[in-house]
mmCIF file of C-alpha atoms in Angstrom:
data_model
loop_
_atom_site.group_PDB
_atom_site.id
_atom_site.type_symbol
_atom_site.label_atom_id
_atom_site.label_comp_id
_atom_site.label_asym_id
_atom_site.label_seq_id
_atom_site.Cartn_x
_atom_site.Cartn_y
_atom_site.Cartn_z
ATOM 1 C CA UNK A 58 92.227 117.198 96.725
ATOM 2 C CA UNK A 59 91.460 115.285 99.786
ATOM 3 C CA UNK A 60 88.847 116.442 101.813
ATOM 4 C CA UNK A 61 90.445 114.989 104.971
ATOM 5 C CA UNK A 62 93.547 116.975 104.492
ATOM 6 C CA UNK A 63 91.764 120.205 103.187
ATOM 7 C CA UNK A 64 89.897 120.137 106.963
ATOM 8 C CA UNK A 65 93.078 119.338 109.007
ATOM 9 C CA UNK A 66 94.639 122.282 107.060
ATOM 10 C CA UNK A 67 91.629 124.444 107.581
ATOM 11 C CA UNK A 68 91.687 123.391 111.318
ATOM 12 C CA UNK A 69 95.152 123.311 112.540
ATOM 13 C CA UNK A 70 96.837 126.018 110.371
ATOM 14 C CA UNK A 71 96.390 130.153 110.421
ATOM 15 C CA UNK A 72 98.431 132.358 108.247
ATOM 16 C CA UNK A 73 100.926 129.824 107.012
ATOM 17 C CA UNK A 74 101.902 128.301 110.733
ATOM 18 C CA UNK A 75 100.698 125.830 112.861
ATOM 19 C CA UNK A 76 98.225 126.925 115.137
ATOM 20 C CA UNK A 77 99.488 124.891 117.871
ATOM 21 C CA UNK A 78 102.935 123.808 117.381
ATOM 22 C CA UNK A 79 102.785 120.876 119.657
ATOM 23 C CA UNK A 80 100.774 119.019 117.140
ATOM 24 C CA UNK A 81 103.740 118.907 114.616
ATOM 25 C CA UNK A 82 102.265 115.443 113.275
ATOM 26 C CA UNK A 83 99.869 117.760 111.175
ATOM 27 C CA UNK A 84 103.127 118.581 109.103
ATOM 28 C CA UNK A 85 103.915 114.752 108.501
ATOM 29 C CA UNK A 86 100.288 114.207 107.626
ATOM 30 C CA UNK A 87 99.932 116.942 105.040
ATOM 31 C CA UNK A 88 103.295 116.242 103.544
ATOM 32 C CA UNK A 89 102.414 112.659 103.138
ATOM 33 C CA UNK A 90 99.192 113.388 101.885
ATOM 34 C CA UNK A 91 100.854 115.552 99.048
ATOM 35 C CA UNK A 92 98.452 118.254 100.227
ATOM 36 C CA UNK A 93 99.562 121.059 97.579
ATOM 37 C CA UNK A 94 98.518 124.294 99.468
ATOM 38 C CA UNK A 95 100.462 123.255 102.535
ATOM 39 C CA UNK A 96 104.026 123.326 100.757
ATOM 40 C CA UNK A 97 104.860 126.788 101.698
ATOM 41 C CA UNK A 98 104.114 126.079 105.373
ATOM 42 C CA UNK A 99 106.090 122.638 105.244
ATOM 43 C CA UNK A 100 108.904 124.307 103.691
ATOM 44 C CA UNK A 101 108.905 127.149 106.072
ATOM 45 C CA UNK A 102 109.133 124.353 108.961
ATOM 46 C CA UNK A 103 111.562 122.407 107.183
ATOM 47 C CA UNK A 104 113.949 124.926 106.250
ATOM 48 C CA UNK A 105 113.469 127.590 109.047
ATOM 49 C CA UNK A 106 112.082 126.244 112.044
ATOM 50 C CA UNK A 107 114.026 126.073 115.158
ATOM 51 C CA UNK A 108 111.416 123.364 116.873
ATOM 52 C CA UNK A 109 112.971 119.713 116.443
ATOM 53 C CA UNK A 110 109.558 118.115 116.270
ATOM 54 C CA UNK A 111 108.122 121.051 113.545
ATOM 55 C CA UNK A 112 111.010 120.480 111.414
ATOM 56 C CA UNK A 113 111.260 116.558 111.817
ATOM 57 C CA UNK A 114 107.694 115.731 110.581
ATOM 58 C CA UNK A 115 108.173 118.709 108.055
ATOM 59 C CA UNK A 116 111.352 117.206 106.405
ATOM 60 C CA UNK A 117 109.598 113.471 106.616
ATOM 61 C CA UNK A 118 106.303 114.917 105.005
ATOM 62 C CA UNK A 119 108.372 116.622 102.020
ATOM 63 C CA UNK A 120 110.288 113.589 101.248
ATOM 64 C CA UNK A 121 108.027 112.107 98.178
ATOM 65 C CA UNK A 122 107.592 115.799 96.895
ATOM 66 C CA UNK A 123 109.220 117.000 93.809
ATOM 67 C CA UNK A 124 110.992 120.464 94.990
ATOM 68 C CA UNK A 125 113.001 120.984 91.877
ATOM 69 C CA UNK A 126 111.601 124.514 91.941
ATOM 70 C CA UNK A 127 112.783 125.124 95.414
ATOM 71 C CA UNK A 128 116.377 123.499 95.022
ATOM 72 C CA UNK A 129 118.229 127.019 95.473
ATOM 73 C CA UNK A 130 116.441 127.804 98.218
ATOM 74 C CA UNK A 131 117.046 124.270 100.094
ATOM 75 C CA UNK A 132 120.784 124.443 99.109
ATOM 76 C CA UNK A 133 120.673 127.856 100.438
ATOM 77 C CA UNK A 134 119.367 126.456 104.054
ATOM 78 C CA UNK A 135 121.850 123.595 103.831
ATOM 79 C CA UNK A 136 125.168 125.828 103.723
ATOM 80 C CA UNK A 137 124.774 126.065 107.489
ATOM 81 C CA UNK A 138 125.472 122.434 107.956
ATOM 82 C CA UNK A 139 128.935 122.886 106.786
ATOM 83 C CA UNK A 140 129.631 126.001 109.230
ATOM 84 C CA UNK A 141 128.509 124.928 112.695
ATOM 85 C CA UNK A 142 126.525 122.648 115.087
ATOM 86 C CA UNK A 143 123.882 124.984 115.448
ATOM 87 C CA UNK A 144 121.666 123.847 112.729
ATOM 88 C CA UNK A 145 118.351 122.253 113.457
ATOM 89 C CA UNK A 146 119.054 118.438 113.580
ATOM 90 C CA UNK A 147 116.537 117.826 110.992
ATOM 91 C CA UNK A 148 117.456 120.410 108.354
ATOM 92 C CA UNK A 149 120.036 117.822 106.419
ATOM 93 C CA UNK A 150 117.104 115.878 105.982
ATOM 94 C CA UNK A 151 116.070 117.961 103.237
ATOM 95 C CA UNK A 152 119.584 116.988 101.119
ATOM 96 C CA UNK A 153 117.386 114.174 98.778
ATOM 97 C CA UNK A 154 116.042 117.375 97.061
ATOM 98 C CA UNK A 155 119.181 118.947 95.771
ATOM 99 C CA UNK A 156 120.589 115.726 94.207
ATOM 100 C CA UNK A 157 124.076 115.633 95.908
ATOM 101 C CA UNK A 158 126.778 114.676 94.136
ATOM 102 C CA UNK A 159 128.778 111.227 95.630
ATOM 103 C CA UNK A 160 131.285 113.951 97.086
ATOM 104 C CA UNK A 161 128.843 115.804 98.653
ATOM 105 C CA UNK A 162 127.401 112.803 100.321
ATOM 106 C CA UNK A 163 131.154 111.533 101.662
ATOM 107 C CA UNK A 164 131.004 115.320 103.139
ATOM 108 C CA UNK A 165 127.626 114.446 105.153
ATOM 109 C CA UNK A 166 129.118 111.134 105.946
ATOM 110 C CA UNK A 167 131.930 112.484 107.602
ATOM 111 C CA UNK A 168 130.127 115.212 109.413
ATOM 112 C CA UNK A 169 128.153 112.366 110.748
ATOM 113 C CA UNK A 170 131.366 110.722 112.431
ATOM 114 C CA UNK A 171 132.049 113.553 114.451
ATOM 115 C CA UNK A 172 129.037 115.475 114.844
ATOM 116 C CA UNK A 173 127.237 114.964 118.045
ATOM 117 C CA UNK A 174 124.946 111.704 117.819
ATOM 118 C CA UNK A 175 122.027 113.633 119.216
ATOM 119 C CA UNK A 176 122.348 116.111 116.212
ATOM 120 C CA UNK A 177 122.544 113.480 113.345
ATOM 121 C CA UNK A 178 119.658 112.378 112.639
ATOM 122 C CA UNK A 179 118.616 114.601 109.759
ATOM 123 C CA UNK A 180 122.144 113.957 108.047
ATOM 124 C CA UNK A 181 121.457 110.136 108.318
ATOM 125 C CA UNK A 182 118.111 110.558 106.726
ATOM 126 C CA UNK A 183 118.615 113.147 104.069
ATOM 127 C CA UNK A 184 122.232 111.286 103.242
ATOM 128 C CA UNK A 185 120.804 107.677 103.216
ATOM 129 C CA UNK A 186 117.640 108.759 101.023
ATOM 130 C CA UNK A 187 119.603 110.667 98.580
ATOM 131 C CA UNK A 188 120.255 108.907 95.230
ATOM 132 C CA UNK A 189 123.256 107.083 95.397
ATOM 133 C CA UNK A 190 123.010 107.088 99.383
ATOM 134 C CA UNK A 191 122.279 103.579 99.950
ATOM 135 C CA UNK A 192 126.122 102.310 100.417
ATOM 136 C CA UNK A 193 126.534 105.613 102.591
ATOM 137 C CA UNK A 194 123.702 104.455 105.185
ATOM 138 C CA UNK A 195 124.881 100.729 104.962
ATOM 139 C CA UNK A 196 128.345 102.216 105.781
ATOM 140 C CA UNK A 197 126.745 104.061 108.700
ATOM 141 C CA UNK A 198 125.228 101.096 110.253
ATOM 142 C CA UNK A 199 128.481 99.519 110.867
ATOM 143 C CA UNK A 200 130.706 102.614 111.752
ATOM 144 C CA UNK A 201 130.838 102.708 115.688
ATOM 145 C CA UNK A 202 131.423 106.319 115.102
ATOM 146 C CA UNK A 203 127.654 106.721 114.115
ATOM 147 C CA UNK A 204 126.758 105.242 117.006
ATOM 148 C CA UNK A 205 123.535 103.991 115.450
ATOM 149 C CA UNK A 206 123.081 101.213 117.849
ATOM 150 C CA UNK A 207 123.102 103.793 121.116
ATOM 151 C CA UNK A 208 119.586 103.385 122.596
ATOM 152 C CA UNK A 209 119.939 106.396 124.736
ATOM 153 C CA UNK A 210 119.371 108.551 121.343
ATOM 154 C CA UNK A 211 116.771 108.005 118.509
ATOM 155 C CA UNK A 212 119.054 107.242 115.799
ATOM 156 C CA UNK A 213 118.390 103.938 115.738
ATOM 157 C CA UNK A 214 114.731 104.477 115.231
ATOM 158 C CA UNK A 215 115.501 106.963 112.229
ATOM 159 C CA UNK A 216 117.545 103.967 110.568
ATOM 160 C CA UNK A 217 114.595 101.943 110.941
ATOM 161 C CA UNK A 218 112.645 104.434 109.416
ATOM 162 C CA UNK A 219 114.989 104.768 106.308
ATOM 163 C CA UNK A 220 114.924 101.026 106.169
ATOM 164 C CA UNK A 221 111.344 101.307 105.710
ATOM 165 C CA UNK A 222 111.504 103.948 103.120
ATOM 166 C CA UNK A 223 114.206 102.106 101.364
ATOM 167 C CA UNK A 224 111.841 99.442 100.262
#
């Protein structure tokens, strides 16, 4: 156990919630550090939070974790993505943890072509970093419907992050 992560957790977390949600980067640090005591905290912010930055940092922090024990909970949370446009933008970033089929990846690709581009970062992240997702990522990069090159939204930054994680 890392002393750095232990201290960070002790200082910034109380009752399994961030003391200050403005410090959401704490979630990314704890997640990337694979700090196991933070797992309930990270899952809460990834699956239930309505705060954009908290969800984003939790999802990105959980990317390298084995969450097979939580697959059904994640699947249940992702169910809302197919229903409407009111889900937290980063929730679909949890897609790799349910080991989606090619058909499910295609479904998410299609959602990304019609959903508002300021709501598609998590879809791009989750779809692309899922097993078998690289071809969908490459397609999205060249598909004008995804608007990845639009500098008005941060989707291009997400694409750069995905490329780094694919290396």
